Amino acid sequence: MAYVVAVVGATGAVGNEMLRVLESRDFPVGDIRPLASARSAGREVHFHGRTVPVRELRADSFQGVDLALFSAGAERSRNFAPEAVRAGALVVDNSSAFRMQPDVPLVVPEVNPEAANAHRGLIANPNCSTIQMVVALRPVREAFGLRRIVVATYQSVSGTGAGAMRELERGTRAHLDGTTETPEVYPHPIAFNCLPHIDVFDAEGNTREEIKMRDETRKIFGDPAIAVVATCVRVPVFRAHSEAVVAETDRPVDLSALRQALERAPGVVLVDAPGRYPLAREAAGRDEVFVGRLRLQSDDPRTLAMWVVADNLRKGAATNAVQIAELVYGIAPRREEVRV
Amino acid sequence: MAYVVAVVGATGAVGNEMLRVLESRDFPVGDIRPLASARSAGREVHFHGRTVPVRELRADSFQGVDLALFSAGAERSRNFAPEAVRAGALVVDNSSAFRMQPDVPLVVPEVNPEAANAHRGLIANPNCSTIQMVVALRPVREAFGLRRIVVATYQSVSGTGAGAMRELERGTRAHLDGTTETPEVYPHPIAFNCLPHIDVFDAEGNTREEIKMRDETRKIFGDPAIAVVATCVRVPVFRAHSEAVVAETDRPVDLSALRQALERAPGVVLVDAPGRYPLAREAAGRDEVFVGRLRLQSDDPRTLAMWVVADNLRKGAATNAVQIAELVYGIAPRREEVRV
């Protein structure tokens, strides 16, 4: 069995990563169809050593497509994902367009694989910041319950896209050279700075990224009572998001039992020894979620601190999307060796 | 009245800033005595347009000194601060050497000025990360009580010193040029990375910086019951620390009353409007603590989120130290205009 796979937004940062993940996991691709807006159509992408032309995304692009991986923004997902479903494709959508619709599963395969069963042709891929956090927290929740999460993020610019990566490089060089940069992608300079502003603000002063972390976490865990207080911050890092996560549990945490659970947990790599902890630059290009800095306050065994790092383009987007397809199709992926 | 002022560690990043703060606040300096280790003795510093030679720090350096500002590391403070006190000087010590001694006041003038009264010749300056947090939280605590703080920091490399600033610049250029850097100051590359490791680790997996934030906050507020869960992270920023602070209060927070209190609060600048928030690069070189991103979760009026930014070399170190001296001597500083 091999699948006809469309990648919508194939020329973007996540779309490119989807092609790389399909390759590295040996996903059984019979035919690949890179799609993009008219502006990018005619460009070429590489797949398993071949050069493949990018076609224009249109309503009739999905005839004969088995799997459509969307990562071209919420508006294009709203316009074209229903067409793909109508044409019979399984859609895995990386945008925020459908995530909170009650009839659309929001799936992280290591956390709530059973939710995928209810799909009606479309499954939503969660936000990058949410994915890595829930992968790390699932073993915590299973063993000790989960009441509240306070999280501060250190998010890389690749989450914004390739233009933001160029802006970080340009702004960094300008600052080091003592010249002035004019930011275009971000509202303020990102070089040597921290911007507590990801996505738009709501009336209560939260950003939409912060609200996504709350609402998506509740939906994935199937528990609307979990409190999530998030502060989402863009930092001058090219790739991989870091998160300072503080979890309040129902029951006292046994740290050594938790360490064992995290070592067994799918998709998790525990990096937790004195002086050893996960780092963005080491997680870049990797598919796993790296967890470390596990700590309890001596007077409070129900408050667990941890440091969670993952590549936002891989596990935070492309890898999770391909894993969802593997889950639905019952494909056992070729797992790469864990190299830690 | 003019004071003979010794600056111990005058050639370091904080020592230099102490000279700048004494100048900018028009502190009544009769004579300035820059002191440093034998290695740096003979160098020169600038003060009010004059060039002043740096002398070697010795036990007999403090004859005739009224005020000794120490910022040369804990060991030098332990060795020489008692000599300065014996010689009759008021010592304001920026190191961690004496902060937690019960008979040494730990003072942030906007927060606990009364604590300075009990000094026996020596007053400790708190850790940079602690100072900006307690300045921002004092109005919260006064109005609504303070039960617990969960804080994640985004700390600039200038807190480590001038060598770390050079390492960030060197590592950044190397990474952009595609070459390899070998870090010397930090255990891992700081360029385009986030290191959850500031100061040394204890047996429970906390760093000493995280413990300082807990213990110093309790001492400054005079409340050992306040819980503080800190994650301290070094980020690729040259100057000014940012902090994602989540405060749990005793009573429900009235956000508009809190905004008014913060606008009146000494040393605080409120920067809190949609799309307007404090930024490290804008706080650099400033003496105030910048507060924004004030938010409550709609279902929890006792959990307040805020974003707190200050220059770690100024308010986090030099400015606070000079303010302590002004407080003890009853000097009203010349305040610079607030430019926001």
XYZ file of C-alpha atoms in Angstrom:
680
model
C 0.000 0.000 0.000
C 1.336 3.415 -0.926
C -0.430 6.732 -0.583
C -0.863 9.770 -2.788
C 0.187 12.603 -0.490
C -0.499 16.297 -1.047
C 1.526 18.825 0.945
C -0.281 22.170 0.997
C 2.155 24.986 1.666
C 5.059 22.898 0.425
C 7.372 25.875 -0.009
C 6.951 27.114 3.573
C 9.101 26.286 6.595
C 6.698 23.628 7.934
C 5.786 22.301 4.457
C 9.441 21.688 3.690
C 9.798 19.918 7.010
C 6.779 17.726 6.180
C 8.606 16.491 3.074
C 11.722 15.782 5.147
C 9.708 13.903 7.805
C 7.894 11.786 5.189
C 11.335 10.845 3.878
C 13.039 10.165 7.190
C 10.170 8.039 8.515
C 9.922 6.115 5.217
C 6.248 6.980 4.941
C 4.830 4.885 2.062
C 4.368 7.651 -0.485
C 3.183 6.473 -3.902
C 3.003 9.961 -5.326
C 3.836 13.341 -3.801
C 1.939 16.470 -4.754
C 3.486 19.688 -3.445
C 0.915 22.492 -3.575
C 1.237 26.198 -2.856
C -0.307 29.535 -3.703
C -0.118 30.797 -7.298
C 2.838 32.938 -6.221
C 4.966 29.894 -5.366
C 3.632 27.551 -8.054
C 6.340 26.623 -10.553
C 9.017 26.393 -7.869
C 10.508 22.990 -7.178
C 10.976 20.895 -4.082
C 13.079 17.815 -3.494
C 11.681 14.502 -2.383
C 13.634 11.249 -2.058
C 16.262 12.594 -4.420
C 13.802 13.676 -7.116
C 12.890 17.212 -8.132
C 9.151 17.803 -8.019
C 7.410 20.917 -9.383
C 5.083 22.784 -7.031
C 1.558 23.087 -8.383
C -0.975 25.816 -7.666
C -3.408 25.030 -4.860
C -6.938 24.901 -6.325
C -10.282 23.399 -5.412
C -9.669 20.523 -7.820
C -6.132 19.779 -6.544
C -7.234 16.811 -4.456
C -8.592 14.308 -6.997
C -6.982 10.958 -6.227
C -5.219 12.259 -3.095
C -5.234 9.913 -0.088
C -3.561 12.199 2.460
C -3.445 15.997 2.463
C -1.093 17.665 4.924
C -2.064 21.342 5.250
C 0.282 24.036 6.501
C -0.542 27.170 4.577
C -2.351 29.260 7.173
C -5.864 29.177 8.629
C -7.541 30.951 5.743
C -6.304 28.499 3.116
C -7.256 25.611 5.379
C -10.767 27.012 5.766
C -11.060 27.434 1.989
C -9.458 24.230 0.740
C -9.508 21.548 3.467
C -13.245 20.882 2.958
C -12.524 20.356 -0.772
C -9.856 17.810 0.083
C -12.203 15.968 2.454
C -14.923 15.956 -0.217
C -12.436 14.437 -2.655
C -11.924 11.594 -0.201
C -8.595 12.582 1.303
C -7.648 12.351 4.955
C -6.728 15.914 5.918
C -4.252 16.638 8.697
C -4.404 20.377 9.211
C -1.578 22.230 10.933
C -3.450 25.546 11.080
C -5.650 26.802 13.913
C -8.742 26.837 11.635
C -10.494 23.728 12.947
C -8.691 22.864 16.180
C -11.444 23.875 18.564
C -14.383 22.545 16.501
C -16.079 19.884 18.638
C -16.379 17.438 15.718
C -12.701 17.725 14.749
C -10.192 15.603 16.696
C -7.129 17.432 17.975
C -4.489 14.773 18.241
C -1.031 14.202 19.678
C -0.410 10.497 19.016
C 1.582 9.948 22.224
C -1.184 11.567 24.292
C -4.687 11.006 22.903
C -4.445 8.603 19.931
C -7.969 7.317 20.586
C -9.397 10.745 19.680
C -8.386 10.189 16.051
C -10.964 7.413 15.676
C -13.830 9.885 15.570
C -12.520 11.816 12.603
C -14.762 12.709 9.663
C -11.969 13.187 7.189
C -10.153 15.954 9.039
C -7.832 15.876 12.042
C -6.264 19.003 13.499
C -2.623 19.241 14.506
C -2.221 21.286 17.715
C -0.128 24.389 18.206
C 3.611 23.741 18.480
C 3.892 25.047 22.052
C 0.988 22.881 23.160
C 2.266 19.659 21.572
C 5.589 19.532 23.371
C 4.016 20.480 26.697
C 1.311 17.791 26.630
C 3.785 15.094 25.550
C 5.897 15.933 28.603
C 2.891 16.226 30.934
C 1.028 13.059 29.939
C 3.108 10.806 32.242
C 2.739 13.387 35.034
C -1.019 13.475 34.619
C -1.388 9.700 34.432
C 0.575 9.098 37.602
C -0.313 12.088 39.766
C -3.231 13.979 38.186
C -3.016 17.485 36.773
C -4.806 20.465 38.218
C -2.996 23.487 36.879
C -0.132 24.445 34.581
C 1.867 27.671 34.720
C 4.062 27.867 31.645
C 6.438 30.471 30.226
C 7.693 29.840 26.707
C 10.943 30.662 24.929
C 9.812 30.313 21.312
C 12.055 30.325 18.273
C 11.487 32.542 15.268
C 11.053 29.599 12.880
C 7.527 29.301 14.269
C 6.761 32.555 12.484
C 8.312 31.354 9.235
C 11.285 31.733 6.974
C 10.946 35.547 6.810
C 11.318 35.778 10.571
C 14.471 33.666 10.460
C 15.939 36.086 7.917
C 14.855 39.030 10.084
C 16.629 37.573 13.130
C 19.805 37.100 11.115
C 19.611 40.573 9.551
C 18.781 42.282 12.854
C 21.550 40.435 14.664
C 24.183 41.470 12.148
C 22.922 45.056 12.185
C 23.044 45.256 15.979
C 26.564 43.809 16.137
C 27.670 46.253 13.457
C 26.138 49.153 15.368
C 23.654 49.997 12.639
C 19.886 50.287 12.881
C 17.539 47.569 11.761
C 13.896 48.131 10.836
C 11.839 45.088 11.772
C 9.170 44.064 9.277
C 7.958 40.694 10.482
C 7.913 41.499 14.217
C 6.642 44.730 15.787
C 9.972 45.228 17.604
C 13.550 44.076 17.068
C 13.925 40.392 17.928
C 17.736 40.400 17.918
C 19.081 40.325 21.509
C 15.544 40.930 22.795
C 12.525 39.038 24.180
C 9.050 39.815 22.807
C 6.132 38.730 25.028
C 3.803 38.871 22.045
C 2.903 35.887 19.841
C -0.218 36.165 17.694
C -2.850 38.837 18.432
C -4.101 40.212 21.756
C -7.604 39.589 23.107
C -9.688 41.985 25.213
C -8.360 40.529 28.481
C -4.729 41.096 27.489
C -3.862 37.500 26.632
C -2.354 36.672 23.283
C -4.055 34.107 21.097
C -0.996 31.862 21.500
C -1.575 31.877 25.251
C -5.256 31.053 24.782
C -4.357 28.246 22.359
C -2.106 26.680 24.980
C -4.984 26.717 27.464
C -7.831 25.585 25.220
C -5.896 22.989 23.228
C -4.401 21.434 26.365
C -7.871 21.053 27.847
C -9.214 19.477 24.655
C -6.279 17.072 24.195
C -6.445 15.874 27.801
C -10.246 15.871 27.660
C -10.382 17.862 30.882
C -11.896 21.354 30.767
C -11.048 21.856 34.442
C -7.289 22.061 33.938
C -6.125 25.623 34.536
C -3.423 26.870 32.182
C -1.678 30.188 32.775
C 0.661 30.773 29.835
C 3.074 33.575 28.993
C 4.296 33.167 25.425
C 7.531 34.871 24.482
C 9.518 35.043 21.261
C 13.274 34.813 21.843
C 16.257 35.188 19.506
C 16.591 31.477 18.757
C 16.299 30.111 15.227
C 14.817 26.740 15.928
C 13.195 24.747 18.783
C 10.980 26.048 21.540
C 11.902 25.831 25.229
C 9.304 25.943 28.004
C 9.496 26.464 31.757
C 6.540 24.345 32.904
C 5.237 24.249 36.473
C 2.562 21.607 37.003
C 0.304 21.389 40.022
C -0.780 17.809 40.545
C -3.626 16.198 42.480
C -1.358 13.845 44.376
C 2.218 14.213 45.681
C 4.800 13.571 42.966
C 7.283 10.755 43.445
C 10.212 12.073 41.417
C 11.967 8.770 40.900
C 8.752 7.095 39.743
C 8.158 10.028 37.404
C 11.661 9.736 35.992
C 11.042 6.078 35.213
C 7.713 6.924 33.588
C 9.332 9.628 31.440
C 12.088 7.241 30.372
C 9.445 4.813 29.121
C 7.172 7.500 27.662
C 6.882 7.435 23.871
C 8.367 10.460 22.154
C 10.142 11.676 25.294
C 13.883 11.850 25.909
C 14.810 12.539 29.526
C 17.917 14.743 29.824
C 18.127 15.356 33.528
C 21.355 15.159 35.455
C 23.401 17.852 37.237
C 24.611 20.153 34.473
C 22.683 18.184 31.809
C 19.409 19.610 30.513
C 17.651 20.010 27.186
C 18.836 22.797 24.892
C 17.155 24.360 21.855
C 20.228 24.067 19.688
C 20.551 20.360 20.466
C 16.836 19.647 19.909
C 16.842 21.320 16.475
C 16.206 18.775 13.757
C 15.077 16.094 16.205
C 11.640 14.469 16.452
C 11.444 13.890 20.204
C 10.434 16.057 23.156
C 13.333 16.629 25.544
C 12.544 16.935 29.252
C 14.791 17.938 32.119
C 15.268 20.149 35.183
C 12.705 18.031 37.079
C 12.290 19.511 40.553
C 9.914 19.677 43.462
C 9.924 22.395 46.049
C 10.919 20.767 49.329
C 7.784 22.030 51.076
C 5.355 21.258 48.251
C 5.352 17.797 46.609
C 2.382 18.734 44.418
C 4.238 21.429 42.450
C 6.557 20.039 39.808
C 8.913 22.178 37.722
C 10.315 20.972 34.411
C 12.092 22.286 31.306
C 10.694 21.044 28.013
C 12.368 21.534 24.627
C 11.376 20.376 21.147
C 11.885 21.350 17.534
C 8.784 23.404 16.739
C 8.954 22.587 13.019
C 9.366 18.831 13.648
C 7.434 17.510 16.673
C 5.660 20.845 16.981
C 4.301 20.622 13.437
C 5.498 18.287 10.670
C 6.390 15.198 12.687
C 3.160 15.260 14.666
C 1.130 15.635 11.441
C 2.824 12.648 9.799
C 2.451 10.625 13.009
C -1.298 11.301 12.904
C -1.453 9.841 9.398
C 0.593 6.819 10.515
C -1.827 6.359 13.410
C -4.925 6.453 11.212
C -3.401 4.158 8.586
C -1.902 1.768 11.138
C 1.612 2.309 9.827
C 4.510 1.467 12.120
C 7.125 4.101 11.357
C 10.757 3.345 10.961
C 12.067 4.930 14.127
C 15.381 6.666 14.010
C 17.850 5.824 16.714
C 17.731 8.087 19.711
C 21.090 9.769 19.929
C 21.491 11.396 23.303
C 28.339 67.212 52.950
C 30.317 65.117 50.469
C 31.377 61.494 50.879
C 34.557 59.587 50.197
C 33.311 56.690 48.104
C 35.219 53.474 47.377
C 34.044 51.303 44.502
C 35.391 47.774 44.927
C 35.509 45.972 41.598
C 35.570 49.263 39.711
C 36.770 47.697 36.467
C 33.936 45.145 36.291
C 30.587 45.511 34.525
C 28.692 46.440 37.713
C 31.542 48.531 39.153
C 31.618 50.655 36.020
C 27.864 51.053 36.244
C 28.193 52.165 39.888
C 30.427 55.031 38.752
C 27.890 55.955 36.066
C 24.994 55.872 38.545
C 26.874 58.004 41.092
C 27.366 60.538 38.287
C 23.852 60.483 36.881
C 22.199 60.799 40.296
C 24.598 63.578 41.327
C 25.572 61.637 44.416
C 27.656 63.978 46.620
C 31.068 62.423 46.075
C 33.938 64.283 47.723
C 36.533 61.756 46.607
C 36.216 58.604 44.554
C 38.458 55.581 45.170
C 38.207 52.904 42.494
C 39.609 49.627 43.828
C 40.229 46.309 42.133
C 42.380 43.207 42.342
C 46.136 43.543 41.800
C 45.592 42.355 38.226
C 43.461 45.406 37.373
C 45.265 47.939 39.566
C 46.918 50.613 37.469
C 44.062 50.774 34.988
C 42.029 53.961 34.859
C 38.347 54.757 35.116
C 36.466 57.930 34.292
C 34.418 59.855 36.792
C 32.751 63.225 36.192
C 35.133 63.878 33.324
C 38.279 63.078 35.277
C 40.583 60.104 34.836
C 41.131 58.239 38.076
C 43.695 55.463 38.585
C 42.449 52.151 39.970
C 44.211 51.145 43.157
C 44.795 47.653 44.476
C 42.206 46.397 46.945
C 43.929 45.802 50.291
C 42.923 45.554 53.933
C 44.062 49.139 54.501
C 42.225 50.556 51.456
C 39.347 51.932 53.522
C 40.992 54.532 55.804
C 38.860 57.661 55.530
C 36.232 56.018 53.332
C 32.604 56.895 54.122
C 30.862 54.600 51.660
C 32.195 51.383 50.117
C 30.228 49.884 47.241
C 31.346 46.265 46.765
C 30.893 44.341 43.553
C 33.893 42.064 43.207
C 32.422 38.661 44.021
C 31.447 36.936 47.256
C 34.952 35.901 48.243
C 36.383 39.430 48.093
C 33.362 40.715 49.978
C 33.901 38.136 52.710
C 37.582 39.059 52.930
C 37.422 42.851 52.687
C 33.938 44.104 53.642
C 34.606 43.533 57.378
C 37.787 45.626 57.005
C 35.781 48.437 55.453
C 33.199 48.291 58.246
C 35.987 48.337 60.854
C 37.424 51.419 59.180
C 34.067 53.134 59.711
C 32.651 52.910 56.201
C 29.065 52.084 55.306
C 29.341 49.001 53.088
C 26.725 48.228 50.442
C 27.601 44.783 49.184
C 26.346 43.557 45.818
C 27.595 39.985 46.311
C 25.676 37.078 47.800
C 28.150 36.793 50.723
C 26.030 38.351 53.462
C 22.519 38.520 52.024
C 20.984 35.776 54.121
C 22.752 36.647 57.404
C 20.016 37.509 59.908
C 21.880 40.587 61.184
C 22.465 42.027 57.684
C 19.620 44.012 56.124
C 18.744 43.052 52.546
C 17.242 46.174 51.072
C 15.313 47.366 48.059
C 14.540 51.000 48.881
C 11.135 50.983 47.164
C 10.111 47.835 49.043
C 11.607 47.582 52.545
C 13.471 50.838 53.291
C 12.808 50.429 57.028
C 15.040 47.332 57.091
C 18.081 49.535 56.482
C 17.741 51.129 59.916
C 19.057 48.022 61.663
C 22.347 47.959 59.795
C 25.634 47.491 61.637
C 27.790 48.970 58.930
C 26.850 46.582 56.156
C 23.761 46.357 53.957
C 23.346 43.690 51.288
C 22.078 44.411 47.793
C 19.792 41.610 46.567
C 20.221 39.505 43.458
C 19.303 41.299 40.222
C 16.418 38.946 39.367
C 14.943 39.352 42.836
C 15.127 43.144 42.911
C 13.031 43.779 39.819
C 10.469 41.166 40.836
C 9.877 42.524 44.333
C 9.640 46.114 43.082
C 6.855 45.008 40.725
C 5.135 42.819 43.330
C 5.157 45.238 46.257
C 1.977 47.035 45.116
C 0.353 43.657 44.419
C 1.205 42.384 47.879
C 0.076 45.571 49.624
C -3.309 45.590 47.948
C -4.140 41.907 47.596
C -1.678 39.840 49.629
C 0.864 37.447 48.170
C 0.791 33.710 48.684
C 2.902 32.272 45.908
C 5.055 33.339 42.956
C 5.852 31.240 39.899
C 8.514 33.003 37.870
C 10.483 32.165 34.743
C 13.376 34.472 33.919
C 14.955 35.592 30.658
C 18.311 36.843 31.935
C 20.870 38.759 29.947
C 24.521 37.792 29.734
C 25.724 41.042 31.304
C 24.735 39.517 34.639
C 27.646 37.138 34.195
C 30.041 39.927 33.305
C 31.944 41.495 30.469
C 33.491 38.182 29.382
C 30.046 36.706 28.826
C 29.044 39.687 26.694
C 32.089 39.084 24.498
C 31.254 35.374 24.342
C 27.712 36.120 23.154
C 29.053 38.412 20.446
C 31.750 35.951 19.370
C 29.411 32.943 19.403
C 26.749 34.842 17.479
C 29.142 35.833 14.718
C 30.542 32.291 14.551
C 27.083 30.751 14.258
C 26.020 33.192 11.532
C 29.246 32.490 9.662
C 28.684 28.737 9.956
C 31.797 28.160 12.029
C 32.111 26.485 15.400
C 32.460 28.387 18.627
C 33.921 26.953 21.809
C 32.214 28.476 24.835
C 34.457 29.333 27.758
C 32.264 31.334 30.102
C 29.092 29.234 29.729
C 28.945 25.421 29.660
C 27.047 25.508 26.331
C 26.738 27.977 23.457
C 24.572 30.940 24.467
C 24.145 32.294 20.922
C 20.637 31.507 19.602
C 20.071 29.243 22.613
C 18.457 29.262 26.076
C 20.398 27.859 29.053
C 18.300 26.915 32.111
C 21.372 27.092 34.284
C 22.443 30.136 36.305
C 24.905 29.591 39.161
C 25.472 26.088 40.557
C 23.020 23.220 41.105
C 21.958 22.006 44.553
C 21.093 18.425 45.528
C 17.403 18.923 44.746
C 18.093 20.099 41.191
C 17.521 23.799 41.768
C 20.142 26.315 40.776
C 21.457 28.704 43.386
C 19.939 31.573 41.370
C 16.514 29.959 41.790
C 17.084 29.521 45.520
C 18.219 33.141 45.813
C 14.977 34.312 44.233
C 13.010 32.329 46.809
C 15.016 33.113 49.936
C 15.717 36.769 49.173
C 12.087 37.464 48.274
C 10.972 36.004 51.606
C 13.523 38.069 53.527
C 12.749 41.341 51.721
C 8.996 40.963 52.203
C 9.568 39.666 55.732
C 7.297 36.703 55.021
C 8.838 33.216 55.118
C 5.510 31.707 54.047
C 5.614 33.070 50.493
C 6.201 30.195 48.068
C 8.520 30.995 45.165
C 8.961 28.547 42.290
C 11.616 29.984 39.994
C 13.123 28.765 36.734
C 16.142 30.882 35.866
C 17.257 30.942 32.251
C 20.077 32.693 30.448
C 19.015 34.018 27.035
C 20.991 35.639 24.205
C 20.313 39.219 25.295
C 23.134 41.603 26.183
C 21.456 43.688 28.797
C 18.277 43.755 30.960
C 16.436 40.806 32.441
C 12.841 39.948 31.564
C 10.594 37.896 33.841
C 7.279 36.102 33.368
C 5.808 36.434 36.851
C 2.612 34.709 37.992
C 1.480 35.821 41.446
C -1.134 34.070 43.532
C -2.773 36.542 45.863
C -4.809 36.177 49.047
C -7.657 38.309 47.762
C -9.157 38.778 44.267
C -7.170 41.266 42.212
C -8.899 44.387 40.938
C -6.873 45.059 37.796
C -7.781 48.705 37.405
C -6.944 49.432 41.052
C -3.660 47.582 40.582
C -2.852 49.609 37.479
C -3.374 52.810 39.452
C -1.176 51.499 42.266
C 1.588 50.571 39.814
C 1.405 54.002 38.183
C 1.994 55.595 41.588
C 4.574 53.034 42.713
C 8.104 54.404 43.138
C 10.606 53.003 40.663
C 7.918 51.419 38.477
C 6.971 52.354 34.928
C 3.769 50.754 33.710
C 3.925 49.868 29.999
C 0.687 48.032 29.464
C -1.539 48.637 26.478
C -2.454 46.381 23.549
C 0.784 45.881 21.642
C 2.777 47.874 24.234
C 4.856 45.973 26.768
C 8.288 46.246 28.357
C 11.280 45.144 26.281
C 14.836 44.342 27.340
C 16.389 46.512 24.659
C 14.293 49.504 25.729
C 14.991 48.987 29.444
C 18.761 48.831 28.923
C 20.449 51.822 30.537
C 17.360 52.786 32.530
C 16.945 52.865 36.314
C 13.274 51.870 36.597
C 11.441 48.558 36.630
C 9.093 48.212 33.664
C 5.855 46.289 34.169
C 3.286 45.158 31.636
C 1.194 42.271 30.262
C -1.018 42.479 33.366
C -3.671 39.769 33.113
C -6.026 37.696 35.167
C -7.456 34.392 34.064
C -11.195 34.922 33.655
C -11.995 32.073 36.046
C -9.382 32.922 38.658
C -9.104 36.478 40.020
C -6.398 35.435 42.473
C -3.826 34.529 39.802
C -2.129 37.537 38.252
C 0.300 37.324 35.335
C 2.771 40.103 34.583
C 5.909 40.778 32.532
C 8.685 42.577 34.390
C 11.810 44.018 32.752
C 14.741 45.963 34.207
C 18.378 46.644 33.483
C 20.201 44.097 35.621
C 23.335 46.250 35.868
C 21.360 49.367 36.869
C 18.312 48.681 39.061
C 19.416 45.053 39.449
C 22.775 46.098 40.897
C 24.381 49.556 40.745
C 21.299 51.767 41.009
C 19.865 49.817 43.928
C 23.206 49.975 45.754
C 23.471 53.749 45.343
C 19.811 54.149 46.353
C 20.574 52.272 49.579
C 23.328 54.774 50.353
C 20.998 57.682 49.565
C 18.420 56.137 51.889
C 20.851 55.773 54.801
C 22.302 59.252 54.312
C 18.891 60.862 53.727
C 19.902 62.158 50.317
C 17.166 63.068 47.878
C 18.506 62.042 44.482
C 18.210 64.102 41.393
C 15.682 62.007 39.505
C 16.016 61.744 35.795
C 12.933 62.347 33.737
C 10.931 59.239 32.930
C 10.921 58.914 29.174
C 8.298 56.399 28.111
